[in-house]
PDB file of C-alpha atoms in Angstrom:
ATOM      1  CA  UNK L 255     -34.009  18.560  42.346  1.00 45.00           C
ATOM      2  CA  UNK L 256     -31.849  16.644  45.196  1.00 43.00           C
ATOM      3  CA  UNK L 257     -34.877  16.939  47.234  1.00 41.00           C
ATOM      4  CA  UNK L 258     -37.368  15.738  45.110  1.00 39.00           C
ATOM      5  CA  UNK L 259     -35.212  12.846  43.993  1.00 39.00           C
ATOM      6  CA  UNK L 260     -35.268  11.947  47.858  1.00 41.00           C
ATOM      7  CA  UNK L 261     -38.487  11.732  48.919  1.00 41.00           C
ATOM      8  CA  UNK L 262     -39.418   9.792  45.619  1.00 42.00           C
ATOM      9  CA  UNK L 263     -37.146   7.467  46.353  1.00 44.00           C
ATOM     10  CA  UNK L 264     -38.553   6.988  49.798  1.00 41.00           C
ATOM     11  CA  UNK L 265     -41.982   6.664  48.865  1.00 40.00           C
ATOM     12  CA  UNK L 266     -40.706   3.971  46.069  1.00 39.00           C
ATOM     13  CA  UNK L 267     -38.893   2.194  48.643  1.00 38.00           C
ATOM     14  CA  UNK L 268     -41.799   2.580  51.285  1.00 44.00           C
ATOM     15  CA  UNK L 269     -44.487   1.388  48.909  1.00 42.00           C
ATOM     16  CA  UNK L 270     -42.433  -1.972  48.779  1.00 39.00           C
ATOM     17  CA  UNK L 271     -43.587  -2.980  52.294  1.00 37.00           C
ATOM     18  CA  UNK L 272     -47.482  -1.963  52.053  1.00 39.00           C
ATOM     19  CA  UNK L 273     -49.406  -5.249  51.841  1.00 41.00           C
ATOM     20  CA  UNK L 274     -52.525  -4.232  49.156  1.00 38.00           C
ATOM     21  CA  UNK L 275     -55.649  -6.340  49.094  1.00 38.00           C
ATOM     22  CA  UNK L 276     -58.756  -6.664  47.167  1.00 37.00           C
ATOM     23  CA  UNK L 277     -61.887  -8.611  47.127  1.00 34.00           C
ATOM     24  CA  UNK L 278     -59.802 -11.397  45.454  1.00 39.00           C
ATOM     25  CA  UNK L 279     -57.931 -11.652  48.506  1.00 47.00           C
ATOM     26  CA  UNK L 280     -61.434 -13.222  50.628  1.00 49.00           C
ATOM     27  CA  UNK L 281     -60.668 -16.730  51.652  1.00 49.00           C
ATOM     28  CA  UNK L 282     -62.247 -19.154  54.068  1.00 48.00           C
ATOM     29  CA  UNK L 283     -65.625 -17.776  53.400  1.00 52.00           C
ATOM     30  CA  UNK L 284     -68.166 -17.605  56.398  1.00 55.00           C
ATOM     31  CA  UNK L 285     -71.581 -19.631  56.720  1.00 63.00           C
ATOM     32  CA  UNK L 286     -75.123 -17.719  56.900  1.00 69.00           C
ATOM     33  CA  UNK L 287     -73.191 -14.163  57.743  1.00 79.00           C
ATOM     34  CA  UNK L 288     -70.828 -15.969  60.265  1.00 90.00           C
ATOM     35  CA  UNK L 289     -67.585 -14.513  60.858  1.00 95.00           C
ATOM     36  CA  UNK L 290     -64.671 -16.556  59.324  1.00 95.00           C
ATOM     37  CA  UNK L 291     -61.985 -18.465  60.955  1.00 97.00           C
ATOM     38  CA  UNK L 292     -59.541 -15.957  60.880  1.00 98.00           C
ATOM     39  CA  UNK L 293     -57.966 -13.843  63.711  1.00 98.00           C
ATOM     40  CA  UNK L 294     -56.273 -10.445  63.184  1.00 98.00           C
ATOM     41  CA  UNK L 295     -54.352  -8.419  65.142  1.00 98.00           C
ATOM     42  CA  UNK L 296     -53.440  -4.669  65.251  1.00 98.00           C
ATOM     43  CA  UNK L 297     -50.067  -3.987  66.703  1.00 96.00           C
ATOM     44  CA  UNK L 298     -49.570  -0.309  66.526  1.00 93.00           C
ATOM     45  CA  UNK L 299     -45.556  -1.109  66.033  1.00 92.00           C
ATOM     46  CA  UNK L 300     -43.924  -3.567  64.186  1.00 92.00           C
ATOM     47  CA  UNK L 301     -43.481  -5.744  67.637  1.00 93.00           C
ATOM     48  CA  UNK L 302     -46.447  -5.300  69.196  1.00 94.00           C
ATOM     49  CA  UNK L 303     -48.601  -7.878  67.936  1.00 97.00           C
ATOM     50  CA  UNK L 304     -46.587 -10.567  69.236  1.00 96.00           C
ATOM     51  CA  UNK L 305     -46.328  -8.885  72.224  1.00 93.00           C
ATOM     52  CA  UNK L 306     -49.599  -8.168  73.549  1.00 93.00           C
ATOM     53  CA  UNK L 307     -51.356 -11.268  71.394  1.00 96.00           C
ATOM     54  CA  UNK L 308     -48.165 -13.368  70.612  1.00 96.00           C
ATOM     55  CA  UNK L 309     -49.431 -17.013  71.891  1.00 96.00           C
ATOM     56  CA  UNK L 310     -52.807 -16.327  71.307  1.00 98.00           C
ATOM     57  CA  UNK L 311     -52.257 -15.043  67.429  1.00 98.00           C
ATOM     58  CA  UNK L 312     -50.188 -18.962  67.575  1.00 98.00           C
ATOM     59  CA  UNK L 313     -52.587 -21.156  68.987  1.00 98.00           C
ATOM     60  CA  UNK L 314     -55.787 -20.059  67.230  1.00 98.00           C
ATOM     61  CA  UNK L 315     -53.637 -20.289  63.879  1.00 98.00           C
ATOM     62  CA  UNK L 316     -52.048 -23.544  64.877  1.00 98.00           C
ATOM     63  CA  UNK L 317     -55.880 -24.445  65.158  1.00 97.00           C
ATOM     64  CA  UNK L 318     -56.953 -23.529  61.752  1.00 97.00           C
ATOM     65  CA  UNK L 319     -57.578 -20.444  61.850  1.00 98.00           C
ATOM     66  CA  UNK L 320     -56.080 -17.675  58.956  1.00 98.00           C
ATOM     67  CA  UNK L 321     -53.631 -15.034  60.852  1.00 98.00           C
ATOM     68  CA  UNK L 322     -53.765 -11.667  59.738  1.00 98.00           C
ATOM     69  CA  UNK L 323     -50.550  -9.304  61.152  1.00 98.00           C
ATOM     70  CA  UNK L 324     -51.215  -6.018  61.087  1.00 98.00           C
ATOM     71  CA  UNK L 325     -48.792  -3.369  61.195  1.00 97.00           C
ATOM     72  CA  UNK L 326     -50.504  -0.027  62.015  1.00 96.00           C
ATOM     73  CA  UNK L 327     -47.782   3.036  61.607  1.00 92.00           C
ATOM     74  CA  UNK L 328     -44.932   2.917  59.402  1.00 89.00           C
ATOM     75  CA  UNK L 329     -42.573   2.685  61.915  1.00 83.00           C
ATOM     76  CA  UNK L 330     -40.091   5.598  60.459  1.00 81.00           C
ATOM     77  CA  UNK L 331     -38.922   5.561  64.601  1.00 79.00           C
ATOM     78  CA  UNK L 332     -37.346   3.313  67.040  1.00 75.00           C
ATOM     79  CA  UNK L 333     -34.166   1.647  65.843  1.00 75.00           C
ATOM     80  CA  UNK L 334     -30.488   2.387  67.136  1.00 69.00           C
ATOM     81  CA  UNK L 335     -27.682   1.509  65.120  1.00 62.00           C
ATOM     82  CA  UNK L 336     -24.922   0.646  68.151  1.00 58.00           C
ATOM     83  CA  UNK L 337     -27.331  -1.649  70.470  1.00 57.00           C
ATOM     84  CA  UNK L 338     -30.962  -2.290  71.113  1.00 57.00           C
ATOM     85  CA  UNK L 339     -32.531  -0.724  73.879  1.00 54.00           C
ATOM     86  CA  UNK L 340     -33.200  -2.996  77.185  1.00 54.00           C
ATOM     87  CA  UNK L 341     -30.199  -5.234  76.532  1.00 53.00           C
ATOM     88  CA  UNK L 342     -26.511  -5.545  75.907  1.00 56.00           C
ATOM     89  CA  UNK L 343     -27.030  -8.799  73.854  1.00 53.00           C
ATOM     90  CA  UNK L 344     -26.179  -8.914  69.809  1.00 49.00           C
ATOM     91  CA  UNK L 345     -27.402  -5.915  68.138  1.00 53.00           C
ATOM     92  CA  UNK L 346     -26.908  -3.400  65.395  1.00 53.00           C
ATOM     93  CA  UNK L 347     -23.315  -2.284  65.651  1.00 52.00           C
ATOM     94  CA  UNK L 348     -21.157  -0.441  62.908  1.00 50.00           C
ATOM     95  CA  UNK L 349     -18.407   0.592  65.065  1.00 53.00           C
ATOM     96  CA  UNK L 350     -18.348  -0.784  68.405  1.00 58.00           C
ATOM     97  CA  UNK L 351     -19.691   2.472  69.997  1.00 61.00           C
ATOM     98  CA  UNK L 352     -20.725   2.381  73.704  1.00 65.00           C
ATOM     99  CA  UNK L 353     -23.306   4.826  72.720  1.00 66.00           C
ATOM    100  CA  UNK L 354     -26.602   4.915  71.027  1.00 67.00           C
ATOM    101  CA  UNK L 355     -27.736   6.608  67.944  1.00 68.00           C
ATOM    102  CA  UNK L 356     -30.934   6.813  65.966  1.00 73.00           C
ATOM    103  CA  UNK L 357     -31.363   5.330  62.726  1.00 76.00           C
ATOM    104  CA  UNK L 358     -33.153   6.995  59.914  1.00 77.00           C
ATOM    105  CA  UNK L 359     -36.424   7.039  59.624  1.00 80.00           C
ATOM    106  CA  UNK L 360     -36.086   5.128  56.150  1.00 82.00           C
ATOM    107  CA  UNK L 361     -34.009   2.875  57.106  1.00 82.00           C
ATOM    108  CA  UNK L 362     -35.885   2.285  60.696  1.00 84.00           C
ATOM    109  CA  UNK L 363     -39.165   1.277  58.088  1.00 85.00           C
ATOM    110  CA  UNK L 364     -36.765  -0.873  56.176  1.00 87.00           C
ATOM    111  CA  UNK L 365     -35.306  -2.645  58.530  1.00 87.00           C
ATOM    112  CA  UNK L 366     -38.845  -2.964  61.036  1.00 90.00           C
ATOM    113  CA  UNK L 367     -40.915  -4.005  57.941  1.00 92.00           C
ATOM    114  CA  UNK L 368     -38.346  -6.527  57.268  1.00 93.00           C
ATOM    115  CA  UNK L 369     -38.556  -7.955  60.722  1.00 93.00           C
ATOM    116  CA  UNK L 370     -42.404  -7.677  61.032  1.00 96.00           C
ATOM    117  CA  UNK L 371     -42.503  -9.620  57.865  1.00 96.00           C
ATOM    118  CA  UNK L 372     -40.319 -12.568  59.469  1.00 97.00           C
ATOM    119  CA  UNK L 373     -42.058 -12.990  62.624  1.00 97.00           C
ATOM    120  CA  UNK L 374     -45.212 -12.886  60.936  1.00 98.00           C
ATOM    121  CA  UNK L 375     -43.960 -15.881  58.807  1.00 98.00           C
ATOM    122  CA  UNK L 376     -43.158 -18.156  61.887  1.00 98.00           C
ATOM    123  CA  UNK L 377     -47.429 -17.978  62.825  1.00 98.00           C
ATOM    124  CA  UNK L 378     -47.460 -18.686  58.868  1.00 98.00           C
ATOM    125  CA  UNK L 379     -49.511 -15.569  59.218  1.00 98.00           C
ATOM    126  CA  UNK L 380     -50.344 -12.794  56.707  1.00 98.00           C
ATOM    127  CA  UNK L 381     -48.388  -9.602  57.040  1.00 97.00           C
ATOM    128  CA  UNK L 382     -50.325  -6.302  56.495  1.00 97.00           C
ATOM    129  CA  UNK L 383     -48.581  -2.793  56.546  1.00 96.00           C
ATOM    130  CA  UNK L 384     -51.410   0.222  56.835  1.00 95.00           C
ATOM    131  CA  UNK L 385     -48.677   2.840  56.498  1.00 92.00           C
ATOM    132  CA  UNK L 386     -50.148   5.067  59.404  1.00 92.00           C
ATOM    133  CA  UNK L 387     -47.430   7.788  60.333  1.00 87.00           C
ATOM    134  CA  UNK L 388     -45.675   7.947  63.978  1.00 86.00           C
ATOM    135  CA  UNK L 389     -45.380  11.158  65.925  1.00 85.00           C
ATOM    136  CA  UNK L 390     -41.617  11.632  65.281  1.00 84.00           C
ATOM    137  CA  UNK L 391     -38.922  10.458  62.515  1.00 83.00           C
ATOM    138  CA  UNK L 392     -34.927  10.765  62.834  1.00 80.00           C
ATOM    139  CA  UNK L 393     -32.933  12.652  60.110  1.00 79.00           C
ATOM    140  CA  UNK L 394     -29.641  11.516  60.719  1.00 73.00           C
ATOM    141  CA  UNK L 395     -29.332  12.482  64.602  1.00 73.00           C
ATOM    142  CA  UNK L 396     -31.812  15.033  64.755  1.00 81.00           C
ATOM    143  CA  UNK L 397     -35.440  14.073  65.791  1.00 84.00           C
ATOM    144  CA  UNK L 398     -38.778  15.551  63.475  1.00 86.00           C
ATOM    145  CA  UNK L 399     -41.595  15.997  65.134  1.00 87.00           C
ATOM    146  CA  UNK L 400     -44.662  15.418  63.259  1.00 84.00           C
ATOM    147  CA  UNK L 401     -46.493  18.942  61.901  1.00 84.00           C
ATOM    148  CA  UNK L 402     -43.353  20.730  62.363  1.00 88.00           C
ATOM    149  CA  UNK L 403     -41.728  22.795  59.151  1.00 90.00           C
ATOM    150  CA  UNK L 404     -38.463  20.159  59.337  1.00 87.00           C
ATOM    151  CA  UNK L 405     -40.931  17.145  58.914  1.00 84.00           C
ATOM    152  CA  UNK L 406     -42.894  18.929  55.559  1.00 84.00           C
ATOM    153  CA  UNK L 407     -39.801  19.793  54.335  1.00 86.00           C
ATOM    154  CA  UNK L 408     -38.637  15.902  55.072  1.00 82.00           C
ATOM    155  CA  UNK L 409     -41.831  14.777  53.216  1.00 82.00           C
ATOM    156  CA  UNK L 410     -41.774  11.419  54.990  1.00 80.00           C
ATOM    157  CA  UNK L 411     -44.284   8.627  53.242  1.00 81.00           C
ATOM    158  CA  UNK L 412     -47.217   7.502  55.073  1.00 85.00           C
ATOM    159  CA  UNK L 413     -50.725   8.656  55.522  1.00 88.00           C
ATOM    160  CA  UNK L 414     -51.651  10.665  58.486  1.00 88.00           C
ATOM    161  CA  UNK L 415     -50.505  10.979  62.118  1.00 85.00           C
ATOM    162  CA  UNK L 416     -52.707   8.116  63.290  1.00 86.00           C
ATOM    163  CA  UNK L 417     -54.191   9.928  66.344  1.00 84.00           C
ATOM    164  CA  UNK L 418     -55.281  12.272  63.842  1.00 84.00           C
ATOM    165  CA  UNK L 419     -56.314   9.572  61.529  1.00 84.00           C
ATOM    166  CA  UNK L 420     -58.974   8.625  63.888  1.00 85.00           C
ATOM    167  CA  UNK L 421     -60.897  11.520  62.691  1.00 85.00           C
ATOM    168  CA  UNK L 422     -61.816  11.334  59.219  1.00 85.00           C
ATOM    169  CA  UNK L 423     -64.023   8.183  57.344  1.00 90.00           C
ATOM    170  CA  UNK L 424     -61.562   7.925  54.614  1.00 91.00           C
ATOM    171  CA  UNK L 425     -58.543   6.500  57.019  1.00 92.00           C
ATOM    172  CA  UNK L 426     -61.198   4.495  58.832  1.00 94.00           C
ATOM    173  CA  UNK L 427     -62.168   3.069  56.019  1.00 95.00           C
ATOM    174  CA  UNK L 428     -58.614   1.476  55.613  1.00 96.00           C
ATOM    175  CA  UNK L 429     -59.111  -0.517  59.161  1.00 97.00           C
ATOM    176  CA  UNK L 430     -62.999  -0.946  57.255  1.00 97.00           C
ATOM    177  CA  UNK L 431     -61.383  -2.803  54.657  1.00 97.00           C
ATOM    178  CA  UNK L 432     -59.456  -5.134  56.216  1.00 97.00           C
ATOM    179  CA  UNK L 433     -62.930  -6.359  58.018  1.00 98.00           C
ATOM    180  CA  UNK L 434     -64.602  -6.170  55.212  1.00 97.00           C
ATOM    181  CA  UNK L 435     -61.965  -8.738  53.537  1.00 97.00           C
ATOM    182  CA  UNK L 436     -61.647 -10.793  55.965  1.00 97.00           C
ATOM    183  CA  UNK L 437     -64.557 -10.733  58.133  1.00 97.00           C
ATOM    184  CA  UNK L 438     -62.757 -11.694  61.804  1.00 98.00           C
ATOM    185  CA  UNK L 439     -64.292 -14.287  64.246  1.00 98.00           C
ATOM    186  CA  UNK L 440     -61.211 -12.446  66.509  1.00 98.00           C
ATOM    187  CA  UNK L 441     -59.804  -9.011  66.152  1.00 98.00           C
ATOM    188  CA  UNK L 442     -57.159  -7.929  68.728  1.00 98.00           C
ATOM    189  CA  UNK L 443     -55.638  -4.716  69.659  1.00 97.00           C
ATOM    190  CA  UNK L 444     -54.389  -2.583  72.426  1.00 95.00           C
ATOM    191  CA  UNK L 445     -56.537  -0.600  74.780  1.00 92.00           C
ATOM    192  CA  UNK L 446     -58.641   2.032  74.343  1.00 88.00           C
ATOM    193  CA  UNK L 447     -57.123   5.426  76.261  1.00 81.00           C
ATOM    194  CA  UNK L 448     -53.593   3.098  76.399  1.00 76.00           C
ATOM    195  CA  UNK L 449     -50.109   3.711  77.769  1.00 78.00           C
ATOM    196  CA  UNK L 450     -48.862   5.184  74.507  1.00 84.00           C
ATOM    197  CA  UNK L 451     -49.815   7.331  71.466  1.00 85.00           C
ATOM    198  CA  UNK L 452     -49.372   5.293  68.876  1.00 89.00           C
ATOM    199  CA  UNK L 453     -51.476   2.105  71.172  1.00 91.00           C
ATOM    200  CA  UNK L 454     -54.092   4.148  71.692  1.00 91.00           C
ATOM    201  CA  UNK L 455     -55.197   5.971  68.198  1.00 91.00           C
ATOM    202  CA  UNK L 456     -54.645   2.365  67.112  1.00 94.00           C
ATOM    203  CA  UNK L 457     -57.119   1.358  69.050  1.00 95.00           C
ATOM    204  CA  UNK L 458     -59.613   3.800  68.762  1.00 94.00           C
ATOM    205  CA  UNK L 459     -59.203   3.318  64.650  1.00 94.00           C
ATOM    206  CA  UNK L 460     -59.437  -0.407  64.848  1.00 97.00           C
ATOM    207  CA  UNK L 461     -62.589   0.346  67.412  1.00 96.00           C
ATOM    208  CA  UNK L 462     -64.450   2.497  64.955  1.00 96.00           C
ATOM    209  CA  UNK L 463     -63.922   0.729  62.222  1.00 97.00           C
ATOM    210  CA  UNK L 464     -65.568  -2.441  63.684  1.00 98.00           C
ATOM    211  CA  UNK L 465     -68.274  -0.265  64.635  1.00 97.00           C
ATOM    212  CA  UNK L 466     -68.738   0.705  61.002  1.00 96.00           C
ATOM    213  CA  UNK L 467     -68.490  -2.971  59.751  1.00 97.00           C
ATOM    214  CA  UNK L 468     -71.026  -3.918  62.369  1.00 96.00           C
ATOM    215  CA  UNK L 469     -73.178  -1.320  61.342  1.00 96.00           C
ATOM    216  CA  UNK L 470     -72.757  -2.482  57.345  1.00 96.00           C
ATOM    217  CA  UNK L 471     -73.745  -6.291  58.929  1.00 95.00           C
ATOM    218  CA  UNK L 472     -70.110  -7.165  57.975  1.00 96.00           C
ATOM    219  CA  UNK L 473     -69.894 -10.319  59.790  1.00 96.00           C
ATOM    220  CA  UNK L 474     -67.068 -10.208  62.228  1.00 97.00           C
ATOM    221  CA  UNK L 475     -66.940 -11.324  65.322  1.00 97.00           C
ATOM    222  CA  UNK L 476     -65.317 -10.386  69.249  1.00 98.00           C
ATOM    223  CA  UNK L 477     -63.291  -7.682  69.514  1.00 98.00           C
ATOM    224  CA  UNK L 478     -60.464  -7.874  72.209  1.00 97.00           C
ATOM    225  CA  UNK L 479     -58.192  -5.006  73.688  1.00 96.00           C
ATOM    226  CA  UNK L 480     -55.360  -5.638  76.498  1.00 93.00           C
ATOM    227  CA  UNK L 481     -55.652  -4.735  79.578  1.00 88.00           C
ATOM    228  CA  UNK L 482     -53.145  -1.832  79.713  1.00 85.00           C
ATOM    229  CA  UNK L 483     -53.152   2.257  80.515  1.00 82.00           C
ATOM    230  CA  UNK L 484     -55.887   3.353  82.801  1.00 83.00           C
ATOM    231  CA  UNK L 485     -57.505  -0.329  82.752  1.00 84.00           C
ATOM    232  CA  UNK L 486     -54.196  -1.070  85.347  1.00 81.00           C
ATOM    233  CA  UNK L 487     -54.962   2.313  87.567  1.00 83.00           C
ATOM    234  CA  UNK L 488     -55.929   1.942  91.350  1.00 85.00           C
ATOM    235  CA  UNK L 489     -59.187   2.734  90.313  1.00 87.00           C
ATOM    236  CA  UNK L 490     -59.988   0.194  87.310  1.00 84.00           C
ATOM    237  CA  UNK L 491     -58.812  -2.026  89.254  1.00 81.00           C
ATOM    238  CA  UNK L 492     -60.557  -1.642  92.105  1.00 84.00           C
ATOM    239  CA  UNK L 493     -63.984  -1.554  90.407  1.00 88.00           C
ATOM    240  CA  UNK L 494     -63.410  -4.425  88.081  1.00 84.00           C
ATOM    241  CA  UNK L 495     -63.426  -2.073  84.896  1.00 84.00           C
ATOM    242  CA  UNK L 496     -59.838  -3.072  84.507  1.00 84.00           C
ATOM    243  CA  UNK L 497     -60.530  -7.087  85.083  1.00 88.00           C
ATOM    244  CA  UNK L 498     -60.413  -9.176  82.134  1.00 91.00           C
ATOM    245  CA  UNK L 499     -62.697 -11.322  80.928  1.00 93.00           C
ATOM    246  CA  UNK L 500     -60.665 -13.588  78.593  1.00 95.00           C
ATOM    247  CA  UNK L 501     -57.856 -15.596  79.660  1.00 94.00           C
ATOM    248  CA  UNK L 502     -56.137 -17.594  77.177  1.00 96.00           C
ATOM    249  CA  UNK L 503     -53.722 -20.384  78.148  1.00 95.00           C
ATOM    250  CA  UNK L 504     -50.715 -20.306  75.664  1.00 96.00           C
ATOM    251  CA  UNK L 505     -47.988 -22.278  77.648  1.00 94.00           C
ATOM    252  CA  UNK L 506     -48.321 -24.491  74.544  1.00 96.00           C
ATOM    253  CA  UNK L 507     -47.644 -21.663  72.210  1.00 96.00           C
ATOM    254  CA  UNK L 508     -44.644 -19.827  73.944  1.00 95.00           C
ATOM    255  CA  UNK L 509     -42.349 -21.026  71.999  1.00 94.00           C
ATOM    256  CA  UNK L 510     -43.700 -19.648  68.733  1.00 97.00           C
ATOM    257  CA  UNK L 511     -44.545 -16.631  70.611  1.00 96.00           C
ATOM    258  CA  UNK L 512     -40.694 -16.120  71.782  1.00 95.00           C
ATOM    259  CA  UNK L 513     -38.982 -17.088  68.268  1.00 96.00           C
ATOM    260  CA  UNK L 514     -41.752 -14.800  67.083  1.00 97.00           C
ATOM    261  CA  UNK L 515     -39.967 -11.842  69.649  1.00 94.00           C
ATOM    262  CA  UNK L 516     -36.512 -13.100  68.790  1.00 91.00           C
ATOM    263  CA  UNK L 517     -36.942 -11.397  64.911  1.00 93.00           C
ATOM    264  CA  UNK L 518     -37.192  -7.796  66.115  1.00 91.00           C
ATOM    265  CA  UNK L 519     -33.294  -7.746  66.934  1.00 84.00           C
ATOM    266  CA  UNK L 520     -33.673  -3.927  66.599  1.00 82.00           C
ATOM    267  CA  UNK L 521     -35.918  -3.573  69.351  1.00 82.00           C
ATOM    268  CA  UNK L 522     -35.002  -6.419  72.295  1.00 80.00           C
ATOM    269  CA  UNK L 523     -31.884  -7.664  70.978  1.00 76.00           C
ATOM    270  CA  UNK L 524     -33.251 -11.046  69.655  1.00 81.00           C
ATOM    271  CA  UNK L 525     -34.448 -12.011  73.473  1.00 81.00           C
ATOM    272  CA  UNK L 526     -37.674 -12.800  73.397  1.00 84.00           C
ATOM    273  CA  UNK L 527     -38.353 -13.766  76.346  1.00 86.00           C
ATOM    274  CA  UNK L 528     -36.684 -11.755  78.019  1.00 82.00           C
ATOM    275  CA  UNK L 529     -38.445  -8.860  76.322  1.00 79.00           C
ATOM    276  CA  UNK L 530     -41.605  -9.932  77.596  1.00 80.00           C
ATOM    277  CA  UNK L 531     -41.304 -10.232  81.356  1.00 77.00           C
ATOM    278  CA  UNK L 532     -39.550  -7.032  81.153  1.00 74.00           C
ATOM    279  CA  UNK L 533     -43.001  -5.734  80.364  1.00 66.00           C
ATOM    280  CA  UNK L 534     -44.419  -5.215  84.226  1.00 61.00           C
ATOM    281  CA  UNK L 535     -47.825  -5.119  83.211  1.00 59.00           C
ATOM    282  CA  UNK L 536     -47.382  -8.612  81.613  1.00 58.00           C
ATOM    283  CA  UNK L 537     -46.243 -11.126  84.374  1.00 55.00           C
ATOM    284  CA  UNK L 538     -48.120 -14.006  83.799  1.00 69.00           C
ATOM    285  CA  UNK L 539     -46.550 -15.136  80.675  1.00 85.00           C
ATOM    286  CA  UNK L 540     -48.760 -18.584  79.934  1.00 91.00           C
ATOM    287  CA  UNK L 541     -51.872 -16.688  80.421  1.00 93.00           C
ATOM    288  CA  UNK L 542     -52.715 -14.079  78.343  1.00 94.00           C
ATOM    289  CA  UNK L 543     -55.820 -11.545  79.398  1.00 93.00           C
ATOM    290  CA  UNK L 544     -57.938  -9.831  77.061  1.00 95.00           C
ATOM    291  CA  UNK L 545     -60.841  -6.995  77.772  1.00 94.00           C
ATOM    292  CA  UNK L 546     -64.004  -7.913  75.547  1.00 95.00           C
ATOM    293  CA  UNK L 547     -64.683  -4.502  73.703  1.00 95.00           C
ATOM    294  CA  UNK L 548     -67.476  -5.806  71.375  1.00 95.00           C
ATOM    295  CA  UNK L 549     -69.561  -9.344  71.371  1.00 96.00           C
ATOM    296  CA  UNK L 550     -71.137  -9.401  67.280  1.00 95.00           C
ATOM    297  CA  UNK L 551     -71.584 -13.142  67.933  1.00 91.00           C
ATOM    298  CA  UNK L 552     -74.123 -11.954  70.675  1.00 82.00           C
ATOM    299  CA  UNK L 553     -77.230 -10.761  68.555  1.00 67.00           C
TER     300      UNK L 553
END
């Protein structure tokens, strides 16, 4: 009975930070099968959009165009309750500890969703939660890993392991959806094949899914991946597979970008800048580089 009582209580609590749409949602409406004004991007964690799109996601808003935030997994992973990683700035502290320890994976979504939800709101963007699982989940101060006995027992909330999610049409058709709603003139997300798990089923969803919508003459438009993982190898770089081909310049937008950064105290310690030219694979820090996946405008 205890255990049942649990896990309803998480999904209750969970469900609270799910953004649901409908068709009643659609605004900005396209002309002649045009893709709207509206730019959307898939951060695979709760930080990652204004990470890897941060001043781009601020400038195309600040220039009329709708903002759509998307938070990929559930993000039941990744929060310490003495001090954030990276930095010995202001953090989560309960005792004073020296040490690290995980937070729960329930209390990790709770306290991620809440800060996805405020850095979305300084774009004045639209925050979207797809609920995806991650690969691991802390119970107290043991790890779960995903598929193991201890995490079915756990029943954590969420829909599939996302790498896994890549497989089947009716998790696509989440990503689908989205599209479908909004119909993108820009859809950003990490790279194909990234640096991490999480970055790169998120990318291969968000991929086949515009695939789909382009196939269904849903009307959106470019779709963008950073230039991360293998794109940075000796070899990518060396025969321009790895080059980008979009540079925007958002020394205009930093700001937003940074104050943005600053709301995931769990994760940099409320320094956003410094949490982005920690990132070695990010130096240039008014320019930000994109890989052109998919041209629809191009017909």
């Amino acid at each position: 009975m205890r255990k049942f009582v649990i896990v309803a209580a998480i999904v209750f609590i969970n469900s609270l930070f799910i953004k649901t749409y409908s068709t009643s949602d659609k605004q900005g409406a396209g002309e002649n099968g045009k893709p709207r004004k509206c730019i959307m991007v898939f951060g695979a964690h709760a930080d990652d959009v204004d990470e890897i799109a941060g001043g781009t996601f601020a400038k195309y808003i600040a220039s009329g165009y709708k903002g759509v935030y998307v938070c990929v997994t559930n993000n039941l992973a990744g929060c310490n309750l003495e001090k954030t990683p990276f930095f010995d700035g202001p953090g989560f502290t309960v005792s004073d500890s020296p040490m690290n320890y995980p937070v729960g994976g329930l209390e990790t979504n709770q306290i991620r969703s809440e800060e996805a939800r405020a850095a979305a709101a300084v774009y004045g963007a639209l925050p979207v939660f797809l609920d995806f699982c991650e690969p691991e989940i802390y119970l107290g101060r043991k790890v779960i890993i995903y598929g193991t006995q201890d995490f079915l027992n756990y029943g954590a909330p969420g829909r599939k392991q996302i790498s896994l999610a890549t497989r089947y049409s009716e998790d696509v058709n989440v990503v689908y959806g989205l599209l479908q709603q909004y119909e993108p003139e820009i859809v950003i997300t990490h790279t194909l094949g990234g640096e991490k798990l999480d970055h790169e089923g998120t990318a291969y969803m968000v991929y086949l899914a515009f695939k789909k919508a382009m196939s269904n003459d849903v009307p959106v438009g470019k779709l963008w991946m950073t230039v991360n993982g293998w794109l940075l190898d000796k070899t990518s770089v060396k025969n321009g597979r790895g080059r980008p081909d979009v540079r925007i310049d958002v020394r205009n937008y930093l700001s937003t970008k940074y104050e943005a950064l600053n709301k995931h105290v769990s994760q940099n310690g409320g320094f956003g800048r410094d949490y982005v030219i920690q990132n070695k694979t990010q130096p240039k820090e008014v320019v930000e580089e994109f890989i052109t996946v998919i041209d629809n405008t191009k017909k």
